[in-house]
N, CA, C and O atoms as a DFTB+ gen file, in Angstrom:
572 C
 N C O
     1  1     176.389     223.198      74.396
     2  2     174.997     223.541      74.676
     3  2     174.666     223.320      76.049
     4  3     174.955     222.270      76.623
     5  1     174.096     224.234      76.572
     6  2     173.677     224.067      78.055
     7  2     172.217     223.415      78.141
     8  3     171.267     223.896      77.524
     9  1     172.125     222.409      78.864
    10  2     170.810     221.736      79.094
    11  2     170.273     221.993      80.362
    12  3     170.816     221.579      81.386
    13  1     169.037     222.780      80.357
    14  2     168.318     223.297      81.632
    15  2     167.541     222.057      82.237
    16  3     167.424     220.971      81.669
    17  1     167.075     222.358      83.365
    18  2     166.048     221.345      84.110
    19  2     164.853     221.225      83.277
    20  3     164.397     220.092      83.116
    21  1     164.225     222.310      82.674
    22  2     163.064     222.173      81.826
    23  2     163.467     221.504      80.531
    24  3     162.571     220.953      79.891
    25  1     164.756     221.484      80.044
    26  2     165.030     220.710      78.880
    27  2     164.992     219.175      79.151
    28  3     164.502     218.336      78.394
    29  1     165.615     218.935      80.407
    30  2     165.553     217.411      80.815
    31  2     164.092     217.068      81.070
    32  3     163.746     215.911      80.832
    33  1     163.262     217.873      81.493
    34  2     161.725     217.376      81.747
    35  2     161.285     217.201      80.372
    36  3     160.718     216.133      80.141
    37  1     161.441     218.112      79.302
    38  2     160.966     218.112      77.902
    39  2     161.533     216.749      77.312
    40  3     160.775     215.976      76.726
    41  1     162.714     216.508      77.459
    42  2     163.360     215.236      77.025
    43  2     162.652     214.037      77.501
    44  3     162.319     213.131      76.738
    45  1     162.405     214.036      78.871
    46  2     161.666     212.860      79.516
    47  2     160.258     212.698      78.956
    48  3     159.783     211.582      78.747
    49  1     159.642     213.758      78.733
    50  2     158.288     213.734      78.174
    51  2     158.256     213.102      76.737
    52  3     157.490     212.209      76.378
    53  1     159.175     213.690      76.012
    54  2     159.273     213.207      74.692
    55  2     159.681     211.717      74.462
    56  3     159.291     211.038      73.512
    57  1     160.566     211.273      75.514
    58  2     160.983     209.944      75.639
    59  2     159.714     208.963      75.858
    60  3     159.661     207.806      75.441
    61  1     158.813     209.556      76.509
    62  2     157.580     208.706      76.733
    63  2     156.566     208.617      75.621
    64  3     155.889     207.620      75.368
    65  1     156.537     209.815      74.962
    66  2     155.471     209.974      73.773
    67  2     156.012     211.158      72.812
    68  3     155.657     212.325      72.977
    69  1     156.788     210.803      71.926
    70  2     157.384     211.874      70.983
    71  2     156.277     212.358      70.153
    72  3     156.567     213.311      69.430
    73  1     155.025     211.900      70.088
    74  2     154.072     212.285      69.175
    75  2     153.060     213.129      70.018
    76  3     152.091     213.603      69.425
    77  1     153.203     213.336      71.267
    78  2     152.293     214.183      72.066
    79  2     152.305     215.609      71.542
    80  3     153.299     216.209      71.132
    81  1     151.068     216.064      71.615
    82  2     151.056     217.587      70.864
    83  2     151.936     218.538      71.962
    84  3     152.108     218.346      73.166
    85  1     152.423     219.625      71.103
    86  2     153.317     220.600      71.808
    87  2     152.309     221.242      72.828
    88  3     152.775     221.375      73.959
    89  1     151.291     221.575      72.683
    90  2     150.383     222.152      73.725
    91  2     150.301     221.459      74.979
    92  3     150.404     222.027      76.066
    93  1     150.098     220.111      74.810
    94  2     149.939     219.236      75.854
    95  2     151.142     219.175      76.772
    96  3     151.026     219.116      77.996
    97  1     152.313     219.191      76.129
    98  2     153.605     219.155      76.698
    99  2     153.963     220.423      77.325
   100  3     154.655     220.444      78.342
   101  1     153.515     221.499      76.754
   102  2     153.687     223.001      77.367
   103  2     152.890     222.981      78.608
   104  3     153.379     223.437      79.641
   105  1     151.556     222.425      78.581
   106  2     150.784     222.402      79.894
   107  2     151.594     221.785      81.097
   108  3     151.754     222.324      82.192
   109  1     152.094     220.508      80.680
   110  2     152.819     219.757      81.634
   111  2     154.044     220.386      82.247
   112  3     154.405     220.122      83.394
   113  1     154.636     221.175      81.498
   114  2     155.881     221.982      81.837
   115  2     155.646     223.231      82.244
   116  3     156.639     223.863      82.606
   117  1     154.381     223.879      82.295
   118  2     154.122     225.048      82.736
   119  2     154.686     226.250      81.942
   120  3     154.922     227.349      82.443
   121  1     154.895     225.879      80.505
   122  2     155.441     226.819      79.625
   123  2     154.424     227.161      78.487
   124  3     153.367     226.534      78.423
   125  1     154.698     228.056      77.668
   126  2     153.912     228.314      76.437
   127  2     154.332     227.370      75.259
   128  3     155.456     226.908      75.066
   129  1     153.184     227.176      74.501
   130  2     153.490     226.221      73.302
   131  2     154.689     226.734      72.453
   132  3     155.511     225.943      71.992
   133  1     154.760     227.926      72.281
   134  2     155.824     228.663      71.348
   135  2     157.265     228.310      72.158
   136  3     158.245     227.924      71.520
   137  1     157.293     228.454      73.405
   138  2     158.676     228.197      74.305
   139  2     159.164     226.866      74.021
   140  3     160.294     226.545      73.655
   141  1     157.928     225.972      74.290
   142  2     158.261     224.480      74.061
   143  2     158.761     224.143      72.545
   144  3     159.652     223.338      72.278
   145  1     158.123     224.804      71.740
   146  2     158.587     224.315      70.226
   147  2     160.045     224.973      69.954
   148  3     160.873     224.416      69.233
   149  1     160.264     226.130      70.559
   150  2     161.537     226.674      70.494
   151  2     162.566     225.756      71.090
   152  3     163.579     225.411      70.481
   153  1     162.274     225.394      72.254
   154  2     163.172     224.404      73.073
   155  2     163.313     222.980      72.200
   156  3     164.400     222.401      72.238
   157  1     162.486     222.555      71.608
   158  2     162.452     221.346      70.779
   159  2     163.375     221.714      69.555
   160  3     164.321     220.974      69.285
   161  1     163.127     222.801      68.839
   162  2     163.989     223.078      67.848
   163  2     165.473     223.348      68.220
   164  3     166.367     223.018      67.440
   165  1     165.732     223.934      69.380
   166  2     167.071     224.075      69.791
   167  2     167.722     222.789      70.098
   168  3     168.888     222.567      69.771
   169  1     167.008     221.971      70.701
   170  2     167.644     220.601      71.033
   171  2     167.807     219.817      69.850
   172  3     168.743     219.019      69.838
   173  1     167.017     219.908      68.794
   174  2     167.153     219.183      67.526
   175  2     168.474     219.886      66.932
   176  3     169.457     219.174      66.728
   177  1     168.521     221.129      66.676
   178  2     169.593     221.852      65.905
   179  2     171.014     221.391      66.853
   180  3     172.051     220.955      66.353
   181  1     170.805     221.579      68.130
   182  2     172.086     221.269      68.971
   183  2     172.560     219.921      68.837
   184  3     173.688     219.649      69.249
   185  1     171.761     218.957      68.256
   186  2     172.163     217.497      68.186
   187  2     171.786     216.741      69.406
   188  3     172.177     215.585      69.567
   189  1     171.010     217.380      70.304
   190  2     170.679     216.489      71.553
   191  2     169.633     215.505      71.252
   192  3     169.609     214.339      71.647
   193  1     168.712     216.142      70.458
   194  2     167.640     215.170      69.926
   195  2     168.064     214.899      68.414
   196  3     168.106     215.823      67.602
   197  1     168.355     213.677      68.103
   198  2     168.791     213.374      66.734
   199  2     167.795     212.622      65.937
   200  3     168.015     212.340      64.759
   201  1     166.672     212.279      66.572
   202  2     165.516     211.599      65.734
   203  2     164.543     211.165      66.681
   204  3     164.792     211.345      67.874
   205  1     163.392     210.580      66.315
   206  2     162.302     210.036      66.908
   207  2     162.052     208.628      66.479
   208  3     162.186     208.352      65.287
   209  1     161.699     207.711      67.343
   210  2     161.605     206.325      67.093
   211  2     160.294     205.713      67.299
   212  3     159.367     206.349      67.800
   213  1     160.194     204.534      66.940
   214  2     158.934     203.726      67.070
   215  2     159.044     203.011      68.455
   216  3     160.069     202.517      68.923
   217  1     157.754     203.045      69.050
   218  2     157.673     202.249      70.360
   219  2     156.709     201.207      69.985
   220  3     155.614     201.572      69.558
   221  1     156.968     199.987      70.087
   222  2     156.034     198.879      69.717
   223  2     155.205     198.610      71.085
   224  3     155.627     198.811      72.223
   225  1     154.070     198.163      70.757
   226  2     153.051     197.808      71.778
   227  2     153.505     196.803      72.786
   228  3     154.384     196.010      72.447
   229  1     153.004     196.751      73.977
   230  2     153.348     195.735      74.920
   231  2     152.929     194.428      74.460
   232  3     153.663     193.463      74.676
   233  1     151.689     194.273      73.771
   234  2     151.218     192.966      73.418
   235  2     152.167     192.493      72.453
   236  3     152.466     191.301      72.523
   237  1     152.768     193.298      71.444
   238  2     153.696     192.876      70.441
   239  2     155.158     192.420      71.182
   240  3     155.737     191.370      70.906
   241  1     155.551     193.230      71.992
   242  2     156.755     193.006      72.735
   243  2     156.605     191.677      73.620
   244  3     157.579     190.928      73.692
   245  1     155.621     191.413      74.181
   246  2     155.292     190.237      75.135
   247  2     155.494     189.021      74.169
   248  3     155.878     187.996      74.733
   249  1     155.330     188.958      72.995
   250  2     155.436     187.887      72.002
   251  2     156.825     187.515      71.721
   252  3     157.042     186.411      71.222
   253  1     157.843     188.359      72.001
   254  2     159.227     188.307      71.634
   255  2     160.060     187.711      72.792
   256  3     159.876     188.058      73.959
   257  1     160.937     186.844      72.438
   258  2     161.968     186.343      73.439
   259  2     163.112     187.359      73.375
   260  3     163.655     187.530      72.284
   261  1     163.511     188.018      74.395
   262  2     164.697     188.805      74.395
   263  2     165.656     188.337      75.379
   264  3     165.368     187.790      76.444
   265  1     166.994     188.633      74.872
   266  2     168.285     188.302      75.778
   267  2     169.371     189.372      75.580
   268  3     169.438     190.196      74.668
   269  1     170.170     189.203      76.572
   270  2     171.380     189.994      76.704
   271  2     172.449     188.879      76.429
   272  3     172.446     187.818      77.052
   273  1     173.354     189.187      75.466
   274  2     174.412     188.241      75.082
   275  2     175.690     188.912      75.468
   276  3     175.954     189.983      74.921
   277  1     176.484     188.427      76.313
   278  2     177.614     189.144      76.728
   279  2     178.855     188.420      75.874
   280  3     178.959     187.194      75.887
   281  1     179.671     189.157      75.226
   282  2     180.546     188.614      74.177
   283  2     181.969     189.025      74.447
   284  3     182.188     190.217      74.665
   285  1     182.937     188.176      74.454
   286  2     184.247     188.502      74.492
   287  2     184.929     188.239      72.991
   288  3     184.752     187.192      72.369
   289  1     185.649     189.231      72.559
   290  2     186.165     189.179      71.217
   291  2     187.742     189.264      71.324
   292  3     188.422     189.641      72.278
   293  1     188.128     188.813      70.094
   294  2     189.650     188.838      69.908
   295  2     190.025     190.297      69.574
   296  3     189.210     191.086      69.098
   297  1     191.402     190.630      69.872
   298  2     191.814     191.943      69.492
   299  2     191.664     192.369      68.059
   300  3     191.824     191.574      67.133
   301  1     191.341     193.688      67.880
   302  2     191.238     194.211      66.432
   303  2     190.091     193.610      65.718
   304  3     190.062     193.806      64.503
   305  1     189.119     192.898      66.262
   306  2     188.015     192.322      65.442
   307  2     186.644     193.044      65.679
   308  3     185.627     192.551      65.190
   309  1     186.588     194.128      66.370
   310  2     185.459     194.932      66.730
   311  2     184.837     195.421      65.449
   312  3     183.651     195.141      65.272
   313  1     185.451     196.086      64.571
   314  2     184.806     196.630      63.376
   315  2     184.061     195.563      62.550
   316  3     182.937     195.806      62.109
   317  1     184.714     194.312      62.322
   318  2     184.190     193.344      61.589
   319  2     183.002     192.719      62.197
   320  3     181.967     192.414      61.603
   321  1     183.294     192.547      63.577
   322  2     182.083     191.937      64.297
   323  2     180.803     192.830      64.439
   324  3     179.670     192.348      64.444
   325  1     181.036     194.001      64.541
   326  2     180.161     194.947      64.629
   327  2     179.222     195.092      63.272
   328  3     178.019     195.350      63.276
   329  1     180.029     194.871      62.144
   330  2     179.211     195.007      60.875
   331  2     178.332     193.601      60.863
   332  3     177.129     193.614      60.602
   333  1     178.976     192.530      61.138
   334  2     178.216     191.391      61.055
   335  2     176.972     191.287      62.033
   336  3     175.967     190.669      61.682
   337  1     177.058     191.863      63.176
   338  2     176.007     191.853      64.077
   339  2     174.895     192.869      63.483
   340  3     173.691     192.625      63.564
   341  1     175.367     193.910      62.940
   342  2     174.277     194.952      62.266
   343  2     173.464     194.440      61.335
   344  3     172.359     194.953      61.159
   345  1     173.893     193.317      60.573
   346  2     173.012     192.615      59.575
   347  2     171.971     191.769      60.095
   348  3     171.064     191.317      59.396
   349  1     172.130     191.523      61.534
   350  2     171.036     190.573      62.055
   351  2     169.859     191.427      62.370
   352  3     170.017     192.381      63.133
   353  1     168.737     191.183      61.873
   354  2     167.510     191.896      62.302
   355  2     167.068     191.802      63.672
   356  3     166.353     192.670      64.174
   357  1     167.518     190.650      64.375
   358  2     167.155     190.429      65.751
   359  2     168.008     191.331      66.816
   360  3     167.684     191.428      67.999
   361  1     169.012     191.903      66.300
   362  2     169.939     192.672      67.251
   363  2     169.262     194.083      67.358
   364  3     169.103     194.857      66.415
   365  1     168.866     194.304      68.745
   366  2     168.328     195.667      69.063
   367  2     169.228     196.649      69.437
   368  3     168.907     197.821      69.238
   369  1     170.331     196.381      69.959
   370  2     171.438     197.110      70.437
   371  2     172.735     196.550      70.608
   372  3     172.787     195.366      70.941
   373  1     173.832     197.210      70.433
   374  2     175.072     196.616      70.660
   375  2     175.881     197.602      71.541
   376  3     176.049     198.762      71.164
   377  1     176.359     197.164      72.661
   378  2     177.153     198.088      73.783
   379  2     178.612     197.605      73.730
   380  3     178.839     196.395      73.735
   381  1     179.578     198.475      73.680
   382  2     180.865     198.140      74.283
   383  2     180.921     198.437      75.785
   384  3     180.593     199.498      76.314
   385  1     181.388     197.334      76.392
   386  2     181.575     197.661      77.920
   387  2     182.843     197.301      78.484
   388  3     183.617     196.610      77.821
   389  1     183.132     197.686      79.611
   390  2     184.231     197.311      80.316
   391  2     183.997     196.123      81.180
   392  3     182.843     195.809      81.473
   393  1     185.140     195.364      81.657
   394  2     184.853     194.302      82.574
   395  2     185.401     192.977      81.772
   396  3     186.271     192.994      80.901
   397  1     184.731     191.878      82.237
   398  2     185.158     190.497      81.581
   399  2     184.899     190.284      80.130
   400  3     185.545     189.551      79.381
   401  1     183.799     191.071      79.814
   402  2     183.295     190.868      78.395
   403  2     183.566     192.111      77.621
   404  3     183.891     193.116      78.253
   405  1     183.475     192.154      76.390
   406  2     183.804     193.349      75.571
   407  2     182.387     193.962      74.991
   408  3     182.325     195.163      74.726
   409  1     181.401     193.207      74.828
   410  2     180.293     193.554      74.223
   411  2     178.975     193.100      74.825
   412  3     178.960     191.920      75.175
   413  1     177.902     193.779      75.009
   414  2     176.711     193.232      75.166
   415  2     175.770     193.458      74.047
   416  3     175.586     194.588      73.595
   417  1     175.117     192.313      73.550
   418  2     174.302     192.362      72.310
   419  2     172.929     192.213      72.859
   420  3     172.700     191.276      73.624
   421  1     171.973     193.077      72.528
   422  2     170.586     192.893      73.138
   423  2     169.857     192.454      71.905
   424  3     169.864     193.134      70.880
   425  1     169.196     191.252      72.018
   426  2     168.421     190.706      70.900
   427  2     166.854     190.402      71.255
   428  3     166.403     190.269      72.393
   429  1     166.211     190.332      70.175
   430  2     164.684     190.086      70.230
   431  2     164.275     189.096      69.156
   432  3     164.169     189.454      67.984
   433  1     164.046     187.860      69.549
   434  2     163.599     186.879      68.404
   435  2     162.070     186.550      68.606
   436  3     161.447     186.810      69.636
   437  1     161.577     185.974      67.541
   438  2     160.197     185.597      67.486
   439  2     159.795     184.324      68.324
   440  3     158.655     184.071      68.713
   441  1     160.933     183.560      68.538
   442  2     160.808     182.322      69.388
   443  2     162.010     181.845      70.069
   444  3     163.068     182.411      69.795
   445  1     162.005     180.833      70.963
   446  2     163.184     180.352      71.552
   447  2     164.091     179.856      70.561
   448  3     165.258     180.246      70.555
   449  1     163.608     178.929      69.619
   450  2     164.400     178.350      68.573
   451  2     165.245     179.429      67.674
   452  3     166.419     179.310      67.323
   453  1     164.385     180.473      67.402
   454  2     165.042     181.562      66.711
   455  2     166.102     182.223      67.526
   456  3     167.202     182.513      67.055
   457  1     165.747     182.455      68.757
   458  2     166.718     183.039      69.748
   459  2     168.054     182.108      69.592
   460  3     169.154     182.546      69.253
   461  1     167.779     180.832      69.881
   462  2     168.861     179.844      69.796
   463  2     169.902     179.905      68.590
   464  3     171.121     179.766      68.693
   465  1     169.086     180.168      67.283
   466  2     169.746     180.340      66.214
   467  2     170.740     181.450      66.220
   468  3     171.889     181.373      65.786
   469  1     170.166     182.503      66.768
   470  2     170.995     183.837      66.727
   471  2     172.202     183.776      67.640
   472  3     173.234     184.384      67.357
   473  1     172.069     183.013      68.782
   474  2     173.192     182.961      69.847
   475  2     174.147     182.043      69.180
   476  3     175.339     182.313      69.325
   477  1     173.825     180.992      68.465
   478  2     174.797     180.161      67.694
   479  2     175.544     181.005      66.615
   480  3     176.759     180.935      66.428
   481  1     174.729     181.770      65.960
   482  2     175.444     182.604      65.001
   483  2     176.388     183.534      65.423
   484  3     177.440     183.757      64.824
   485  1     176.000     184.119      66.524
   486  2     177.017     185.137      67.088
   487  2     178.323     184.305      67.592
   488  3     179.468     184.698      67.372
   489  1     178.027     183.160      68.264
   490  2     179.177     182.477      68.630
   491  2     180.172     181.920      67.556
   492  3     181.328     181.597      67.830
   493  1     179.639     181.842      66.361
   494  2     180.294     181.352      65.219
   495  2     181.020     182.511      64.462
   496  3     181.758     182.209      63.524
   497  1     180.865     183.716      64.787
   498  2     181.516     184.832      64.103
   499  2     182.915     184.743      64.394
   500  3     183.306     184.454      65.525
   501  1     183.783     185.003      63.329
   502  2     185.164     184.773      63.478
   503  2     185.666     185.849      64.388
   504  3     185.392     186.995      64.029
   505  1     186.305     185.717      65.426
   506  2     186.813     186.640      66.513
   507  2     186.053     186.671      67.755
   508  3     186.438     187.309      68.735
   509  1     184.984     185.994      67.726
   510  2     184.134     185.880      68.985
   511  2     184.774     184.604      69.708
   512  3     184.820     183.468      69.236
   513  1     185.242     185.011      70.910
   514  2     185.939     184.129      71.770
   515  2     184.963     183.360      72.648
   516  3     185.153     182.154      72.804
   517  1     183.994     183.930      73.201
   518  2     183.172     183.443      74.314
   519  2     181.824     184.249      74.375
   520  3     181.863     185.470      74.225
   521  1     180.794     183.687      74.561
   522  2     179.441     184.379      74.871
   523  2     178.964     183.783      76.140
   524  3     179.398     182.713      76.568
   525  1     178.009     184.538      76.766
   526  2     177.211     184.147      77.840
   527  2     175.925     184.928      77.722
   528  3     175.904     186.159      77.728
   529  1     174.766     184.104      77.606
   530  2     173.450     184.442      77.348
   531  2     172.554     184.542      78.598
   532  3     172.574     183.642      79.437
   533  1     171.746     185.657      78.733
   534  2     170.626     185.739      79.759
   535  2     169.460     186.154      79.071
   536  3     169.391     187.194      78.417
   537  1     168.426     185.233      79.241
   538  2     167.124     185.525      78.593
   539  2     166.481     186.451      79.522
   540  3     166.576     186.328      80.744
   541  1     165.810     187.398      78.926
   542  2     165.047     188.367      79.835
   543  2     163.786     187.900      80.215
   544  3     163.001     187.667      79.296
   545  1     163.416     187.711      81.364
   546  2     162.062     187.181      81.685
   547  2     160.934     188.033      81.785
   548  3     159.789     187.697      81.481
   549  1     161.363     189.420      82.326
   550  2     160.306     190.541      82.196
   551  2     161.089     191.773      82.350
   552  3     162.227     191.753      82.819
   553  1     160.506     192.838      81.967
   554  2     161.074     194.224      82.118
   555  2     160.276     195.014      82.951
   556  3     159.095     195.304      82.755
   557  1     161.095     195.401      84.044
   558  2     160.508     196.034      85.252
   559  2     160.287     197.564      84.944
   560  3     159.202     198.102      85.167
   561  1     161.354     198.228      84.427
   562  2     161.279     199.528      84.122
   563  2     161.866     199.707      82.615
   564  3     162.809     198.997      82.264
   565  1     161.364     200.550      81.833
   566  2     161.875     200.858      80.470
   567  2     161.562     202.371      80.226
   568  3     160.420     202.814      80.338
   569  1     162.656     203.149      79.880
   570  2     162.285     204.485      79.585
   571  2     162.725     204.861      78.230
   572  3     162.491     205.989      77.796
């Protein structure tokens, strides 16, 4: 599927607010509402857009303690560790990465003590060899 510059602009607008009215998006893109709706349908059917999600308010997000946890794992343990991490409600994202660590776990907890519990839990998962945690102090850009 070929993605045009207008498709990229549309995706960026939908990323900001997926609930924005098609007519409003069309005005911003300089296209007709029908054309924008056809582009959205094409991107959905082509698998580029796989769904729409919830964005939490800044006030709610400010109340959470977020961290990136870098994890080194033993060979052949990724599927089991992934399954255990997916059961944790605090896990927002799990990335496989190259370099000195194998995974980056992005977590959000209600408090420092809850974050501490999550970090301890991750460190105790069988096959986790090492972790390094960085608490997120502020988010400068989020798209």
